[in-house]
């Protein structure tokens, strides 16, 4: 996995809710397990987590050839110019994207090929409305 020299800058848009904050903790732990060091001093790459209003994160998605749709729970992931962008249309979308990133980092082998581990993807839920029926 990563070496002690692999430093990652984790940039997160302000105002994360509890679901995305928990997912971010899972991502930080996955990076540590992978041997990566998180910090902004001379990083080899950046992971940027944001929303549709986060212009910096959305700018990374353009060269990767993907965009995030303004649909509830949507997420877009793209890697370009040593930056991995995870953009969610809302709180749940960000949480889903960050949790998926943590899972992928846990599954990579040394050395990490970031562009193949994180192909450009934009995803929306299959069902827009969901419910639970207790009494059929």
PDB file of C-alpha atoms in Angstrom:
ATOM      1  CA  UNK A   1       0.000   0.000   0.000  1.00  0.00           C
ATOM      2  CA  UNK A   2       1.267   3.448   0.816  1.00  0.00           C
ATOM      3  CA  UNK A   3       4.650   4.182   2.291  1.00  0.00           C
ATOM      4  CA  UNK A   4       5.581   6.634   4.988  1.00  0.00           C
ATOM      5  CA  UNK A   5       6.466   9.001   2.149  1.00  0.00           C
ATOM      6  CA  UNK A   6       2.911   8.955   0.720  1.00  0.00           C
ATOM      7  CA  UNK A   7       1.349  12.103   2.104  1.00  0.00           C
ATOM      8  CA  UNK A   8      -2.251  12.984   1.286  1.00  0.00           C
ATOM      9  CA  UNK A   9      -3.926  16.337   1.822  1.00  0.00           C
ATOM     10  CA  UNK A  10      -7.555  15.760   2.831  1.00  0.00           C
ATOM     11  CA  UNK A  11      -9.594  18.877   1.984  1.00  0.00           C
ATOM     12  CA  UNK A  12     -13.196  18.863   3.171  1.00  0.00           C
ATOM     13  CA  UNK A  13     -15.884  21.433   2.494  1.00  0.00           C
ATOM     14  CA  UNK A  14     -17.166  23.032   5.699  1.00  0.00           C
ATOM     15  CA  UNK A  15     -20.498  22.024   7.136  1.00  0.00           C
ATOM     16  CA  UNK A  16     -20.443  18.232   6.886  1.00  0.00           C
ATOM     17  CA  UNK A  17     -23.351  16.545   8.625  1.00  0.00           C
ATOM     18  CA  UNK A  18     -23.038  13.519  10.866  1.00  0.00           C
ATOM     19  CA  UNK A  19     -23.345  10.891   8.088  1.00  0.00           C
ATOM     20  CA  UNK A  20     -20.558  12.406   5.992  1.00  0.00           C
ATOM     21  CA  UNK A  21     -18.435  13.062   9.095  1.00  0.00           C
ATOM     22  CA  UNK A  22     -18.637   9.372  10.056  1.00  0.00           C
ATOM     23  CA  UNK A  23     -17.760   8.389   6.496  1.00  0.00           C
ATOM     24  CA  UNK A  24     -14.801  10.782   6.602  1.00  0.00           C
ATOM     25  CA  UNK A  25     -13.574   9.074   9.774  1.00  0.00           C
ATOM     26  CA  UNK A  26     -13.769   5.714   7.947  1.00  0.00           C
ATOM     27  CA  UNK A  27     -11.743   7.212   5.069  1.00  0.00           C
ATOM     28  CA  UNK A  28      -9.083   8.541   7.443  1.00  0.00           C
ATOM     29  CA  UNK A  29      -8.793   5.135   9.087  1.00  0.00           C
ATOM     30  CA  UNK A  30      -8.532   3.396   5.694  1.00  0.00           C
ATOM     31  CA  UNK A  31      -5.726   5.772   4.697  1.00  0.00           C
ATOM     32  CA  UNK A  32      -3.874   5.064   7.951  1.00  0.00           C
ATOM     33  CA  UNK A  33      -4.275   1.295   7.491  1.00  0.00           C
ATOM     34  CA  UNK A  34      -2.898   1.707   3.986  1.00  0.00           C
ATOM     35  CA  UNK A  35       0.230   3.408   5.302  1.00  0.00           C
ATOM     36  CA  UNK A  36      -0.659   6.903   4.113  1.00  0.00           C
ATOM     37  CA  UNK A  37      -0.002  10.023   6.107  1.00  0.00           C
ATOM     38  CA  UNK A  38      -2.703  12.696   6.104  1.00  0.00           C
ATOM     39  CA  UNK A  39      -1.499  16.287   6.162  1.00  0.00           C
ATOM     40  CA  UNK A  40      -1.022  19.363   4.037  1.00  0.00           C
ATOM     41  CA  UNK A  41       2.791  19.547   4.225  1.00  0.00           C
ATOM     42  CA  UNK A  42       4.134  18.667   0.764  1.00  0.00           C
ATOM     43  CA  UNK A  43       1.379  16.183  -0.209  1.00  0.00           C
ATOM     44  CA  UNK A  44       1.808  13.770  -3.117  1.00  0.00           C
ATOM     45  CA  UNK A  45      -1.922  14.023  -3.813  1.00  0.00           C
ATOM     46  CA  UNK A  46      -5.146  15.603  -2.550  1.00  0.00           C
ATOM     47  CA  UNK A  47      -8.533  14.134  -1.721  1.00  0.00           C
ATOM     48  CA  UNK A  48     -11.218  16.813  -1.956  1.00  0.00           C
ATOM     49  CA  UNK A  49     -14.710  16.171  -0.527  1.00  0.00           C
ATOM     50  CA  UNK A  50     -17.431  18.651  -1.352  1.00  0.00           C
ATOM     51  CA  UNK A  51     -20.907  19.453  -2.589  1.00  0.00           C
ATOM     52  CA  UNK A  52     -22.258  20.851  -5.837  1.00  0.00           C
ATOM     53  CA  UNK A  53     -21.530  24.356  -4.536  1.00  0.00           C
ATOM     54  CA  UNK A  54     -17.840  23.521  -3.919  1.00  0.00           C
ATOM     55  CA  UNK A  55     -16.315  24.999  -7.071  1.00  0.00           C
ATOM     56  CA  UNK A  56     -12.822  23.583  -6.437  1.00  0.00           C
ATOM     57  CA  UNK A  57     -14.095  20.005  -6.170  1.00  0.00           C
ATOM     58  CA  UNK A  58     -16.353  20.376  -9.217  1.00  0.00           C
ATOM     59  CA  UNK A  59     -13.414  21.795 -11.221  1.00  0.00           C
ATOM     60  CA  UNK A  60     -11.548  18.507 -10.708  1.00  0.00           C
ATOM     61  CA  UNK A  61     -14.482  16.550 -12.112  1.00  0.00           C
ATOM     62  CA  UNK A  62     -14.430  18.366 -15.489  1.00  0.00           C
ATOM     63  CA  UNK A  63     -11.034  17.076 -16.709  1.00  0.00           C
ATOM     64  CA  UNK A  64     -12.021  13.618 -15.415  1.00  0.00           C
ATOM     65  CA  UNK A  65     -15.051  13.802 -17.716  1.00  0.00           C
ATOM     66  CA  UNK A  66     -17.765  13.475 -15.072  1.00  0.00           C
ATOM     67  CA  UNK A  67     -20.304  15.736 -13.397  1.00  0.00           C
ATOM     68  CA  UNK A  68     -22.545  15.367 -10.379  1.00  0.00           C
ATOM     69  CA  UNK A  69     -26.262  15.535 -11.013  1.00  0.00           C
ATOM     70  CA  UNK A  70     -28.516  17.672  -8.858  1.00  0.00           C
ATOM     71  CA  UNK A  71     -30.593  14.663  -7.765  1.00  0.00           C
ATOM     72  CA  UNK A  72     -30.916  13.611  -4.100  1.00  0.00           C
ATOM     73  CA  UNK A  73     -28.214  11.190  -2.918  1.00  0.00           C
ATOM     74  CA  UNK A  74     -26.169  11.520  -6.131  1.00  0.00           C
ATOM     75  CA  UNK A  75     -22.395  11.310  -6.093  1.00  0.00           C
ATOM     76  CA  UNK A  76     -19.596  11.878  -8.592  1.00  0.00           C
ATOM     77  CA  UNK A  77     -15.989  10.751  -8.243  1.00  0.00           C
ATOM     78  CA  UNK A  78     -13.132  11.791 -10.487  1.00  0.00           C
ATOM     79  CA  UNK A  79      -9.335  11.755 -10.418  1.00  0.00           C
ATOM     80  CA  UNK A  80      -7.259  14.341 -12.280  1.00  0.00           C
ATOM     81  CA  UNK A  81      -4.009  16.222 -11.677  1.00  0.00           C
ATOM     82  CA  UNK A  82      -3.130  14.324  -8.467  1.00  0.00           C
ATOM     83  CA  UNK A  83      -6.532  15.182  -6.967  1.00  0.00           C
ATOM     84  CA  UNK A  84      -9.383  12.818  -6.168  1.00  0.00           C
ATOM     85  CA  UNK A  85     -12.694  14.693  -6.006  1.00  0.00           C
ATOM     86  CA  UNK A  86     -15.733  13.241  -4.262  1.00  0.00           C
ATOM     87  CA  UNK A  87     -18.771  15.449  -4.848  1.00  0.00           C
ATOM     88  CA  UNK A  88     -22.205  14.699  -3.437  1.00  0.00           C
ATOM     89  CA  UNK A  89     -25.425  16.447  -4.340  1.00  0.00           C
ATOM     90  CA  UNK A  90     -26.395  16.344  -0.668  1.00  0.00           C
ATOM     91  CA  UNK A  91     -25.280  14.959   2.697  1.00  0.00           C
ATOM     92  CA  UNK A  92     -26.104  11.347   1.849  1.00  0.00           C
ATOM     93  CA  UNK A  93     -24.448  11.558  -1.553  1.00  0.00           C
ATOM     94  CA  UNK A  94     -21.216  12.782   0.050  1.00  0.00           C
ATOM     95  CA  UNK A  95     -21.410  10.050   2.701  1.00  0.00           C
ATOM     96  CA  UNK A  96     -21.929   7.333   0.056  1.00  0.00           C
ATOM     97  CA  UNK A  97     -18.997   8.609  -2.008  1.00  0.00           C
ATOM     98  CA  UNK A  98     -16.604   8.891   0.937  1.00  0.00           C
ATOM     99  CA  UNK A  99     -17.541   5.427   2.268  1.00  0.00           C
ATOM    100  CA  UNK A 100     -16.969   3.943  -1.183  1.00  0.00           C
ATOM    101  CA  UNK A 101     -13.551   5.646  -1.340  1.00  0.00           C
ATOM    102  CA  UNK A 102     -12.640   4.152   2.061  1.00  0.00           C
ATOM    103  CA  UNK A 103     -13.686   0.692   0.859  1.00  0.00           C
ATOM    104  CA  UNK A 104     -11.643   1.022  -2.330  1.00  0.00           C
ATOM    105  CA  UNK A 105      -8.542   2.195  -0.458  1.00  0.00           C
ATOM    106  CA  UNK A 106      -8.850  -0.786   1.901  1.00  0.00           C
ATOM    107  CA  UNK A 107      -8.848  -3.082  -1.128  1.00  0.00           C
ATOM    108  CA  UNK A 108      -5.873  -1.691  -3.082  1.00  0.00           C
ATOM    109  CA  UNK A 109      -2.458  -3.272  -3.357  1.00  0.00           C
ATOM    110  CA  UNK A 110       0.930  -1.609  -3.417  1.00  0.00           C
ATOM    111  CA  UNK A 111       1.604   0.512  -5.411  1.00  0.00           C
ATOM    112  CA  UNK A 112      -1.695   2.369  -5.651  1.00  0.00           C
ATOM    113  CA  UNK A 113      -2.804   3.313  -9.150  1.00  0.00           C
ATOM    114  CA  UNK A 114      -5.231   6.075  -8.195  1.00  0.00           C
ATOM    115  CA  UNK A 115      -6.699   6.533 -11.682  1.00  0.00           C
ATOM    116  CA  UNK A 116      -7.697   2.861 -12.009  1.00  0.00           C
ATOM    117  CA  UNK A 117      -8.789   2.553  -8.368  1.00  0.00           C
ATOM    118  CA  UNK A 118     -11.062   5.578  -8.807  1.00  0.00           C
ATOM    119  CA  UNK A 119     -12.426   5.653 -12.351  1.00  0.00           C
ATOM    120  CA  UNK A 120     -14.614   8.641 -13.191  1.00  0.00           C
ATOM    121  CA  UNK A 121     -18.173   7.825 -12.162  1.00  0.00           C
ATOM    122  CA  UNK A 122     -21.447   9.616 -11.561  1.00  0.00           C
ATOM    123  CA  UNK A 123     -24.183   7.684  -9.763  1.00  0.00           C
ATOM    124  CA  UNK A 124     -27.745   8.335  -8.708  1.00  0.00           C
ATOM    125  CA  UNK A 125     -30.116   6.112  -6.740  1.00  0.00           C
ATOM    126  CA  UNK A 126     -32.199   3.681  -8.761  1.00  0.00           C
ATOM    127  CA  UNK A 127     -35.355   4.553  -6.830  1.00  0.00           C
ATOM    128  CA  UNK A 128     -36.106   8.172  -6.121  1.00  0.00           C
ATOM    129  CA  UNK A 129     -38.718   7.420  -3.481  1.00  0.00           C
ATOM    130  CA  UNK A 130     -38.380   4.616  -0.979  1.00  0.00           C
ATOM    131  CA  UNK A 131     -40.553   3.548   1.884  1.00  0.00           C
ATOM    132  CA  UNK A 132     -41.114   0.760   4.340  1.00  0.00           C
ATOM    133  CA  UNK A 133     -44.474  -0.932   4.645  1.00  0.00           C
ATOM    134  CA  UNK A 134     -45.081  -2.448   8.073  1.00  0.00           C
ATOM    135  CA  UNK A 135     -48.609  -3.624   7.354  1.00  0.00           C
ATOM    136  CA  UNK A 136     -49.208  -5.234   3.932  1.00  0.00           C
TER     137      UNK A 136
END
